[in-house]
Amino acid sequence: MFNRVDKLLIELPNLEYGDANAASVVQELLGGKFGEMSTLNNYMYQSFNFRGKTKLKPFYDLVASITAEEFGHVELVSNTINLLYKGTGFSGDPDLAPLQDAKNMRNTYAFIANAQTSLAGDSMGNPWRGDYVFSSGNLVLDLLHNFFLECGARTHKMRVYEMTEHPTAREMIGYLLVRGGTHIIAYAKALEMATGVDVTKMLPIPNLDNRAFDHARKYEDLGYGNVLFTWNNVGDYKDIDKIWKGQNPTSGDRLFVKEGSPKGYKIPELESLPEEFAPGIGPEEFQAIAKRLMSKI
Amino acid sequence: MFNRVDKLLIELPNLEYGDANAASVVQELLGGKFGEMSTLNNYMYQSFNFRGKTKLKPFYDLVASITAEEFGHVELVSNTINLLYKGTGFSGDPDLAPLQDAKNMRNTYAFIANAQTSLAGDSMGNPWRGDYVFSSGNLVLDLLHNFFLECGARTHKMRVYEMTEHPTAREMIGYLLVRGGTHIIAYAKALEMATGVDVTKMLPIPNLDNRAFDHARKYEDLGYGNVLFTWNNVGDYKDIDKIWKGQNPTSGDRLFVKEGSPKGYKIPELESLPEEFAPGIGPEEFQAIAKRLMSKI
Amino acid sequence: MFNRVDKLLIELPNLEYGDANAASVVQELLGGKFGEMSTLNNYMYQSFNFRGKTKLKPFYDLVASITAEEFGHVELVSNTINLLYKGTGFSGDPDLAPLQDAKNMRNTYAFIANAQTSLAGDSMGNPWRGDYVFSSGNLVLDLLHNFFLECGARTHKMRVYEMTEHPTAREMIGYLLVRGGTHIIAYAKALEMATGVDVTKMLPIPNLDNRAFDHARKYEDLGYGNVLFTWNNVGDYKDIDKIWKGQNPTSGDRLFVKEGSPKGYKIPELESLPEEFAPGIGPEEFQAIAKRLMSKI
Amino acid sequence: MFNRVDKLLIELPNLEYGDANAASVVQELLGGKFGEMSTLNNYMYQSFNFRGKTKLKPFYDLVASITAEEFGHVELVSNTINLLYKGTGFSGDPDLAPLQDAKNMRNTYAFIANAQTSLAGDSMGNPWRGDYVFSSGNLVLDLLHNFFLECGARTHKMRVYEMTEHPTAREMIGYLLVRGGTHIIAYAKALEMATGVDVTKMLPIPNLDNRAFDHARKYEDLGYGNVLFTWNNVGDYKDIDKIWKGQNPTSGDRLFVKEGSPKGYKIPELESLPEEFAPGIGPEEFQAIAKRLMSKI
Amino acid sequence: MFNRVDKLLIELPNLEYGDANAASVVQELLGGKFGEMSTLNNYMYQSFNFRGKTKLKPFYDLVASITAEEFGHVELVSNTINLLYKGTGFSGDPDLAPLQDAKNMRNTYAFIANAQTSLAGDSMGNPWRGDYVFSSGNLVLDLLHNFFLECGARTHKMRVYEMTEHPTAREMIGYLLVRGGTHIIAYAKALEMATGVDVTKMLPIPNLDNRAFDHARKYEDLGYGNVLFTWNNVGDYKDIDKIWKGQNPTSGDRLFVKEGSPKGYKIPELESLPEEFAPGIGPEEFQAIAKRLMSKI
Amino acid sequence: MFNRVDKLLIELPNLEYGDANAASVVQELLGGKFGEMSTLNNYMYQSFNFRGKTKLKPFYDLVASITAEEFGHVELVSNTINLLYKGTGFSGDPDLAPLQDAKNMRNTYAFIANAQTSLAGDSMGNPWRGDYVFSSGNLVLDLLHNFFLECGARTHKMRVYEMTEHPTAREMIGYLLVRGGTHIIAYAKALEMATGVDVTKMLPIPNLDNRAFDHARKYEDLGYGNVLFTWNNVGDYKDIDKIWKGQNPTSGDRLFVKEGSPKGYKIPELESLPEEFAPGIGPEEFQAIAKRLMSKI
């Protein structure tokens, strides 16, 4: 089971103007093969399908608890995209063509189908697919996959970072480089526990420190790269500390586990867009709605 | 953000033998166009992309909190499928062809790729796709979609129920018919709040009461069909009681909101399957692993 | 523009029992790459996209008018599939599992999604795709494509014929072998008109006469293989007689054009299937509906 | 069966210059999930698969006859796209790169595969898919789907209208907003007949009158929004008047049924494009072709 | 550039009868995500896209030369599938339904489209997709991917081996387990060269020796697991010996490189199948063809 | 079996600057439905699946040997794309956004996933699919398909040529127009051998001589259009001279067969791209790597 908290993992810069084509490339980090939808669903299904949950509890706890964090990552990338669409159109009569700029943007679904918000698809508009999930049931192979997947995801984040100067995109990527970094180490440590082979010595892949990215350095300095949360308040998943222990191979810092989840920040408001008919509730209808909502039945 | 609890929504019957072809049709309820992956992701994206979260808070709260429940539904169907694969193969030397029966089963991915567990795909092996998500941003249209989606999902559940006599499958479907029923009513009520039109009078769609299904009747009798949870313990999403109020259109019972989430049941263990190399950890390796896990670093 | 007539091209045998797996293979002839959806849409788009409609009118008329016939072919295959699903389930309480046999049938979409009727997909459940349409705009290349497409479609029909003994399937295929044969000749003749090369000498492809199929022989004997209709009653598309002239290369018969369309036969009724909730209208609801339909407003 | 008439539903403005990126977004209205290919095929398959055609004739007649109109809509959008590609390239030697501008346009298939004409795909180049068809066999559910589908299609049309100022695109959309509007009302009325619930009170969805669009207002003024045709000349489908009766919920006008179809307008000619080798028939070849076409055999 | 030799890598048992459903599961090893089409195309594209071919020549040589071997693997699996379809149908008049058994087999494309031969698709009939290719350009990440891919491919082979007792399938899989094993080691060694981390200590993944499979043991005994070929006769790709050196981590045997390629075996003949019209050349046509082939022009 | 030679078919111009959008349209010639991946895989599978290899040896030899050439074509187009991406980004700190231009280019996968190199996909980013392979087993139908496929491929090449002035793209296309021309003639001749019908009289399709393209004329003058290679050095596939004989229908030149393959040219080096972390090996790591590579074990 999952509970939900109405908070976002970080405070996203909310600027006056976005950048629609930046939004379209950030989609790769959401619905691409190495996007957050993939990390989320890979770990979710692996946790459902795990054989030997009791006997191999630390491994199960790891995959299961990271799943919960990945939901927050999906939420974060989605919110970033939403902010990046700000200011592409204008309000006005349909015959003024208030969405005229959208015609030349890269992702037209965002304008025609989604009212300038995020999609479960990638930077070329292709949908995320369930066959991006790898769940072989073999512990070592699944961990090896996850280690590879996280390194691939890191590579994509680094490249998208280099494609846009927009502060909202960069803040999100900076943060996720650091948190994704913990997952790379976590799966590397799990692989070491399972096989005795220390693959952390390959890191970082690609060979560039998170600190080379301004927006990641801040979070590294705050020590965000050393902690794993259990994402649970009643004692589940605590055995991740059997794996998440010792030193951070990059910084040499001590790794530690925190029960529960971070406190979180306010989720940005998305303004009404009359030219997209979203949410499409005028003042009059709002009155009627408010009355119905307030009514006792 | 999401938190995770290591519990399943109901207690699933865990029989000695499953039914591999039943598992393959139950996949439609997981990764099909009208499966739980679709309800989950539709509401998740709609909640991320919601315009006017503050002004239209009861609607936002509804979509956002149901998202959390849907995760639990995905988990439940996935666990059901896993139990339904029990007993298809046998343990033995590779040259005895311990997976020989699998060759004639409907879903071969489950045996070759997933070690007899669930996939993010449907009853014909096609992957769930991100373009099954509808998120127009227009409040009325999104609610209308959700109402339709839930009715479609109910229809598929009813038909799959009729395709198998396996108690694990039926118990899961019985429960989800009832809980899905609350979502149908919830979106119907939301639509009424938004437009003044009462579509609950169309229900049930299809025109057969949940009580016609043995495994659903039990949950109806327990009143599971009258409650919505907030799936949150710190006061978020409480405004769903502005929408979820009055009477259950089917039973005439009083509807009520409960803060938090149900307590849940133990998640079934999945045994080791040596013929699938899952988890593929022999006694010797387990010793070494246990030692590494217990070591202080 | 298109008009519709409530008739089917031939009289389909309507037996007590169908054959669900036969239905699933017949789907290849409907929504497969070489199915009727493909011939329909290829010619439809080519007719919309035709450059030089006036100057090259006989060619345009040919592609445009055959489009209309292809709609009737889609309708015929669809109706065949619907009849082939007869008798797979039984009526009864959901807990009797009235659809239990469906679990082991090849196409589960037909039972879960479509209530035992046809789908816009193929024999493996994959959907028909718009990129099966070829429309290059180059007259010779489009005709060459169409000639190839029809030969491929013929091959698939011949093989599916050999896969089932069900009279409904065979009657439909027998008829379509003959009518498809006219389209092969038509595009061959058009290619000859456009290039001077007579490709009818390659025919038949594969090298087996339609008369080798019992259910095709009948239609050949009736001369169905020598006529093209204009599928129009106000004089459009008559210039197909500039191309459809001379002899049938197989039989040596005279080819001729008929204005209008054949008279057609009654479309089979599909009975109510309570276990599929289709149409799901009980006697009581029917009463209410009838009253509303009859009301003056 | 279907007949074809060589006419277009309206007179499309045929300007000197199109707008290739406008063409690419208009594709969403043709081959997108909510495009005309979807409405066409949904109703076509539902009419083929209808259970209880006789008993529920007014509903069958409605779905069956609207199918015919949708063909005309597909034809209209396709022709619009073709006109929108005008003037993107120029004629000239291949080494002058006459298609050089195409390289930077959004839809390259249109230039490489289709010679600047329409595709059975959407605004991102993804093909239309057969699994966009919903055909559950349950009357109420299918009608609810169709009502939702039409509202979604309307939303997409409204947004694409706002994305381009090109008169050809707008004229087409203006007309289709009005005709699509009749289908929304038709399915709403059918739903009322079937369930007693009047959903027309939700309309319009989105909440903006067709009259807010200059190119739609004209057709509304002409009363195009109050009529349904039977698209048949021999008395089929007349029972739609059991459903299509009473008042237009938007205008209060009287609804009426017309047997047959509208008279239609000339289909625009598409000029030869030598740089696309379309149709690729030079003067010399044309001579030879003409001779062959005129020959008696 | 590639040259081709008309030989197969091993001698495949050619039995009287195949097993059509075994053929359909073997397809996973050909066109599945972890099939030979994937290893082939991954290495092919990585070799084309390699940055620093000169400086990192041993790595380039490795990826480039293994590509050539993978073609042979694709050929081998394809031939195996072809032999596995033997004996499914019978010869006879179409009206005897000589392909009647095919209707109930898992892969109908093989009968309708491919005349009982292999497809570029997987065990559920889904096509191989170009996005299965991973080619990041980052040396370490690509090698890590390849190591993972080969381990995944091994797992699938082991499971398919257990699904069928047919000697042709097993012989092919036995051989490929051994040869695939060399590729696992090769990428492990390359990864060690690139990063210093020895991942061979994780092997085998899954943790079962090739020798546990009768048909693999033979090839292990012959030392097939210790050699890499250059697949070239003019001295290219020889630098693979900078990586392929030292000991086989499993057996402790000495690894060695052989210039050129193995000598190969006769490719099995596929008999004519009249009921599939393949090749569809009767005695008469053959006469005419032979004459034309022999003619001097 | 296949061998590999480290050479490219022609010398590709290697300019300082490429053109990223030109690269994206050239992708159509690689991974599009009519791209080189399609010709390669069609002939490869047809050669694997060929029935009657001995009896119909000249046809088998033709399809089998052309397969080998197609690999070289895939390699050539891939290398062209790689050169066309030159100069899109710049080297620099991630926070300088060295990939900022990529955000507005057509194919973002090339930057995020592939480090500015080729993909197994088309000009809209859609992956190449295994169901582009046609392999019916019927000799005449397969040859007809191949003839059509090659004409379609030629059309796409001609159009892409007209879309870019970049010399690398044009040189590649010029060469492939000529070599593709030999394949068109080869399949035409094979079709004549098989059926007696001479389809070369339709050529060229489209009706424009290769000599109208500057970069093709050169290769025509060199006689590249008259030769077929066997792509084998030990006497295989020589019977293609039973088909490839007589005159080139376009030029009237004598056709001839050459055993073996052309000598080939140096494959272009691809420089390191630090901003893509490709290959991502800094000077220090390179030292360590070199040492390991040189070590004796």
mmCIF file of C-alpha atoms in Angstrom, chain F residues 33-242:
data_model
loop_
_atom_site.group_PDB
_atom_site.id
_atom_site.type_symbol
_atom_site.label_atom_id
_atom_site.label_comp_id
_atom_site.label_asym_id
_atom_site.label_seq_id
_atom_site.Cartn_x
_atom_site.Cartn_y
_atom_site.Cartn_z
ATOM 1 C CA LYS F 33 10.296 1.468 -43.465
ATOM 2 C CA PHE F 34 12.187 1.846 -46.745
ATOM 3 C CA GLY F 35 15.596 2.362 -45.172
ATOM 4 C CA GLU F 36 18.659 0.120 -45.345
ATOM 5 C CA MET F 37 17.712 -1.736 -42.143
ATOM 6 C CA SER F 38 14.655 -2.891 -44.065
ATOM 7 C CA THR F 39 16.436 -4.026 -47.191
ATOM 8 C CA LEU F 40 19.075 -5.767 -45.062
ATOM 9 C CA ASN F 41 16.635 -7.629 -42.868
ATOM 10 C CA ASN F 42 14.194 -8.479 -45.622
ATOM 11 C CA TYR F 43 16.846 -10.219 -47.646
ATOM 12 C CA MET F 44 18.540 -11.727 -44.599
ATOM 13 C CA TYR F 45 15.343 -13.369 -43.399
ATOM 14 C CA GLN F 46 14.299 -14.388 -46.892
ATOM 15 C CA SER F 47 17.644 -16.100 -47.344
ATOM 16 C CA PHE F 48 17.328 -17.914 -44.004
ATOM 17 C CA ASN F 49 13.755 -18.928 -44.774
ATOM 18 C CA PHE F 50 14.286 -19.873 -48.430
ATOM 19 C CA ARG F 51 12.599 -23.122 -49.486
ATOM 20 C CA GLY F 52 14.356 -25.031 -52.229
ATOM 21 C CA LYS F 53 17.813 -23.495 -51.879
ATOM 22 C CA THR F 54 19.384 -26.117 -54.131
ATOM 23 C CA LYS F 55 16.754 -26.332 -56.792
ATOM 24 C CA LEU F 56 16.357 -22.588 -57.057
ATOM 25 C CA LYS F 57 19.969 -21.785 -56.299
ATOM 26 C CA PRO F 58 20.388 -18.712 -58.535
ATOM 27 C CA PHE F 59 17.502 -17.010 -56.731
ATOM 28 C CA TYR F 60 18.809 -18.035 -53.331
ATOM 29 C CA ASP F 61 22.286 -16.861 -54.232
ATOM 30 C CA LEU F 62 20.915 -13.522 -55.327
ATOM 31 C CA VAL F 63 18.968 -12.803 -52.149
ATOM 32 C CA ALA F 64 21.727 -14.188 -49.926
ATOM 33 C CA SER F 65 24.546 -12.206 -51.492
ATOM 34 C CA ILE F 66 22.666 -8.918 -51.686
ATOM 35 C CA THR F 67 22.091 -9.307 -47.952
ATOM 36 C CA ALA F 68 25.809 -8.946 -47.443
ATOM 37 C CA GLU F 69 25.952 -5.764 -49.483
ATOM 38 C CA GLU F 70 23.082 -4.297 -47.492
ATOM 39 C CA PHE F 71 25.125 -4.559 -44.305
ATOM 40 C CA GLY F 72 27.600 -2.287 -45.947
ATOM 41 C CA HIS F 73 24.815 0.093 -46.854
ATOM 42 C CA VAL F 74 23.575 0.230 -43.287
ATOM 43 C CA GLU F 75 27.138 0.964 -42.231
ATOM 44 C CA LEU F 76 27.466 3.693 -44.816
ATOM 45 C CA VAL F 77 24.288 5.530 -43.861
ATOM 46 C CA SER F 78 25.153 5.212 -40.194
ATOM 47 C CA ASN F 79 28.571 6.751 -40.747
ATOM 48 C CA THR F 80 27.020 9.552 -42.772
ATOM 49 C CA ILE F 81 24.659 10.424 -39.943
ATOM 50 C CA ASN F 82 27.534 10.433 -37.503
ATOM 51 C CA LEU F 83 29.438 12.943 -39.630
ATOM 52 C CA LEU F 84 26.334 15.086 -40.017
ATOM 53 C CA TYR F 85 26.153 15.646 -36.275
ATOM 54 C CA LYS F 86 29.575 17.278 -36.195
ATOM 55 C CA GLY F 87 29.681 20.711 -34.687
ATOM 56 C CA THR F 88 26.232 20.868 -33.128
ATOM 57 C CA GLY F 89 27.514 21.327 -29.592
ATOM 58 C CA PHE F 90 30.681 22.715 -28.079
ATOM 59 C CA SER F 91 32.963 21.650 -25.272
ATOM 60 C CA GLY F 92 32.597 23.402 -21.973
ATOM 61 C CA ASP F 93 31.335 23.270 -18.426
ATOM 62 C CA PRO F 94 27.904 21.716 -18.012
ATOM 63 C CA ASP F 95 26.636 25.046 -16.709
ATOM 64 C CA LEU F 96 27.511 26.700 -19.994
ATOM 65 C CA ALA F 97 24.917 24.417 -21.594
ATOM 66 C CA PRO F 98 27.189 23.128 -24.321
ATOM 67 C CA LEU F 99 24.288 21.192 -25.860
ATOM 68 C CA GLN F 100 21.880 24.113 -25.860
ATOM 69 C CA ASP F 101 21.270 24.045 -29.611
ATOM 70 C CA ALA F 102 20.200 20.438 -29.482
ATOM 71 C CA LYS F 103 17.007 21.383 -27.655
ATOM 72 C CA ASN F 104 15.593 22.809 -30.872
ATOM 73 C CA MET F 105 16.788 20.125 -33.231
ATOM 74 C CA ARG F 106 14.413 17.505 -34.624
ATOM 75 C CA ASN F 107 15.880 14.358 -33.146
ATOM 76 C CA THR F 108 16.644 14.668 -29.450
ATOM 77 C CA TYR F 109 17.379 10.975 -28.957
ATOM 78 C CA ALA F 110 20.589 11.561 -30.912
ATOM 79 C CA PHE F 111 21.767 13.970 -28.226
ATOM 80 C CA ILE F 112 20.348 12.459 -25.053
ATOM 81 C CA ALA F 113 20.704 8.764 -25.788
ATOM 82 C CA ASN F 114 23.274 8.358 -28.569
ATOM 83 C CA ALA F 115 25.905 11.058 -28.190
ATOM 84 C CA GLN F 116 25.254 12.497 -31.643
ATOM 85 C CA THR F 117 25.341 9.293 -33.568
ATOM 86 C CA SER F 118 22.973 7.133 -35.564
ATOM 87 C CA LEU F 119 19.922 5.283 -34.265
ATOM 88 C CA ALA F 120 18.003 2.258 -35.490
ATOM 89 C CA GLY F 121 15.043 4.508 -36.141
ATOM 90 C CA ASP F 122 13.559 6.851 -38.709
ATOM 91 C CA SER F 123 13.269 10.572 -39.414
ATOM 92 C CA MET F 124 10.552 11.042 -36.794
ATOM 93 C CA GLY F 125 12.342 9.050 -34.117
ATOM 94 C CA ASN F 126 10.207 5.949 -34.479
ATOM 95 C CA PRO F 127 12.174 2.714 -34.118
ATOM 96 C CA TRP F 128 12.755 0.316 -36.970
ATOM 97 C CA ARG F 129 10.415 -2.655 -36.504
ATOM 98 C CA GLY F 130 10.833 -6.323 -37.269
ATOM 99 C CA ASP F 131 7.439 -6.430 -38.916
ATOM 100 C CA TYR F 132 8.885 -4.406 -41.786
ATOM 101 C CA VAL F 133 10.263 -7.758 -42.919
ATOM 102 C CA PHE F 134 8.280 -9.533 -45.621
ATOM 103 C CA SER F 135 9.132 -13.189 -46.099
ATOM 104 C CA SER F 136 6.199 -15.069 -47.586
ATOM 105 C CA GLY F 137 8.166 -18.035 -48.854
ATOM 106 C CA ASN F 138 6.454 -17.738 -52.236
ATOM 107 C CA LEU F 139 9.243 -17.039 -54.679
ATOM 108 C CA VAL F 140 7.341 -14.820 -57.086
ATOM 109 C CA LEU F 141 5.668 -12.838 -54.327
ATOM 110 C CA ASP F 142 8.923 -12.284 -52.456
ATOM 111 C CA LEU F 143 10.644 -11.096 -55.622
ATOM 112 C CA LEU F 144 7.735 -8.803 -56.430
ATOM 113 C CA HIS F 145 7.977 -7.422 -52.915
ATOM 114 C CA ASN F 146 11.689 -6.848 -53.221
ATOM 115 C CA PHE F 147 11.285 -5.096 -56.544
ATOM 116 C CA PHE F 148 8.652 -2.838 -55.001
ATOM 117 C CA LEU F 149 10.702 -2.277 -51.838
ATOM 118 C CA GLU F 150 13.735 -1.178 -53.822
ATOM 119 C CA CYS F 151 11.654 1.232 -55.925
ATOM 120 C CA GLY F 152 10.203 2.698 -52.745
ATOM 121 C CA ALA F 153 13.658 2.978 -51.229
ATOM 122 C CA ARG F 154 14.877 4.759 -54.347
ATOM 123 C CA THR F 155 12.042 7.282 -54.100
ATOM 124 C CA HIS F 156 12.900 8.078 -50.496
ATOM 125 C CA LYS F 157 16.571 8.519 -51.353
ATOM 126 C CA MET F 158 15.746 10.892 -54.177
ATOM 127 C CA ARG F 159 13.591 13.019 -51.910
ATOM 128 C CA VAL F 160 16.070 13.130 -49.058
ATOM 129 C CA TYR F 161 18.762 14.130 -51.562
ATOM 130 C CA GLU F 162 16.619 17.131 -52.422
ATOM 131 C CA MET F 163 16.259 18.075 -48.753
ATOM 132 C CA THR F 164 19.896 18.771 -48.009
ATOM 133 C CA GLU F 165 22.900 20.299 -49.717
ATOM 134 C CA HIS F 166 25.400 18.763 -47.342
ATOM 135 C CA PRO F 167 28.117 17.010 -49.383
ATOM 136 C CA THR F 168 28.435 14.030 -47.043
ATOM 137 C CA ALA F 169 24.748 13.228 -47.266
ATOM 138 C CA ARG F 170 24.710 13.692 -51.011
ATOM 139 C CA GLU F 171 27.775 11.589 -51.660
ATOM 140 C CA MET F 172 26.261 8.718 -49.730
ATOM 141 C CA ILE F 173 22.901 9.053 -51.465
ATOM 142 C CA GLY F 174 24.494 9.414 -54.896
ATOM 143 C CA TYR F 175 26.371 6.162 -54.381
ATOM 144 C CA LEU F 176 23.358 4.332 -52.984
ATOM 145 C CA LEU F 177 21.117 5.462 -55.836
ATOM 146 C CA VAL F 178 23.497 3.674 -58.157
ATOM 147 C CA ARG F 179 23.913 0.554 -56.046
ATOM 148 C CA GLY F 180 20.226 0.467 -55.162
ATOM 149 C CA GLY F 181 19.653 0.721 -58.911
ATOM 150 C CA THR F 182 21.519 -2.557 -59.418
ATOM 151 C CA HIS F 183 19.250 -4.213 -56.870
ATOM 152 C CA ILE F 184 16.147 -2.934 -58.630
ATOM 153 C CA ILE F 185 17.424 -4.436 -61.865
ATOM 154 C CA ALA F 186 18.498 -7.631 -60.128
ATOM 155 C CA TYR F 187 15.044 -8.255 -58.696
ATOM 156 C CA ALA F 188 13.448 -7.260 -61.976
ATOM 157 C CA LYS F 189 15.587 -9.799 -63.791
ATOM 158 C CA ALA F 190 14.859 -12.421 -61.173
ATOM 159 C CA LEU F 191 11.168 -11.744 -61.611
ATOM 160 C CA GLU F 192 11.592 -12.186 -65.335
ATOM 161 C CA MET F 193 13.392 -15.469 -64.803
ATOM 162 C CA ALA F 194 10.609 -16.622 -62.514
ATOM 163 C CA THR F 195 7.632 -15.456 -64.546
ATOM 164 C CA GLY F 196 8.764 -14.446 -68.007
ATOM 165 C CA VAL F 197 7.510 -10.898 -67.510
ATOM 166 C CA ASP F 198 10.037 -8.160 -68.111
ATOM 167 C CA VAL F 199 9.334 -5.395 -65.604
ATOM 168 C CA THR F 200 12.553 -3.530 -66.345
ATOM 169 C CA LYS F 201 10.526 -1.668 -68.937
ATOM 170 C CA MET F 202 8.821 0.199 -66.097
ATOM 171 C CA LEU F 203 12.120 1.653 -64.950
ATOM 172 C CA PRO F 204 13.221 4.013 -63.686
ATOM 173 C CA ILE F 205 10.639 4.472 -60.936
ATOM 174 C CA PRO F 206 10.271 7.391 -60.297
ATOM 175 C CA ASN F 207 10.883 8.403 -63.846
ATOM 176 C CA LEU F 208 14.134 10.336 -63.421
ATOM 177 C CA ASP F 209 17.536 9.002 -64.320
ATOM 178 C CA ASN F 210 20.200 8.626 -61.648
ATOM 179 C CA ARG F 211 22.322 10.898 -63.822
ATOM 180 C CA ALA F 212 20.090 13.820 -62.891
ATOM 181 C CA PHE F 213 21.819 13.743 -59.494
ATOM 182 C CA ASP F 214 25.362 15.133 -59.575
ATOM 183 C CA HIS F 215 26.642 12.773 -56.914
ATOM 184 C CA ALA F 216 25.140 9.734 -58.597
ATOM 185 C CA ARG F 217 26.369 10.571 -62.073
ATOM 186 C CA LYS F 218 29.970 10.076 -61.019
ATOM 187 C CA TYR F 219 29.319 6.537 -59.920
ATOM 188 C CA GLU F 220 27.285 5.777 -63.006
ATOM 189 C CA ASP F 221 30.202 6.952 -65.129
ATOM 190 C CA LEU F 222 32.491 4.607 -63.247
ATOM 191 C CA GLY F 223 30.257 1.695 -64.192
ATOM 192 C CA TYR F 224 29.221 0.975 -60.611
ATOM 193 C CA GLY F 225 25.740 0.312 -61.910
ATOM 194 C CA ASN F 226 26.662 -2.752 -63.933
ATOM 195 C CA VAL F 227 28.284 -5.066 -61.442
ATOM 196 C CA LEU F 228 27.079 -7.415 -58.743
ATOM 197 C CA PHE F 229 29.557 -8.801 -56.241
ATOM 198 C CA THR F 230 29.254 -12.211 -54.624
ATOM 199 C CA TRP F 231 30.530 -10.839 -51.276
ATOM 200 C CA ASN F 232 32.293 -14.138 -50.777
ATOM 201 C CA ASN F 233 35.777 -15.419 -51.540
ATOM 202 C CA VAL F 234 35.320 -19.173 -51.575
ATOM 203 C CA GLY F 235 32.992 -19.618 -54.479
ATOM 204 C CA ASP F 236 29.606 -19.258 -52.853
ATOM 205 C CA TYR F 237 26.743 -17.403 -54.507
ATOM 206 C CA LYS F 238 28.274 -17.519 -57.969
ATOM 207 C CA ASP F 239 25.037 -18.563 -59.597
ATOM 208 C CA ILE F 240 23.803 -15.010 -59.473
ATOM 209 C CA ASP F 241 25.270 -14.839 -62.962
ATOM 210 C CA LYS F 242 22.339 -16.929 -64.149
#
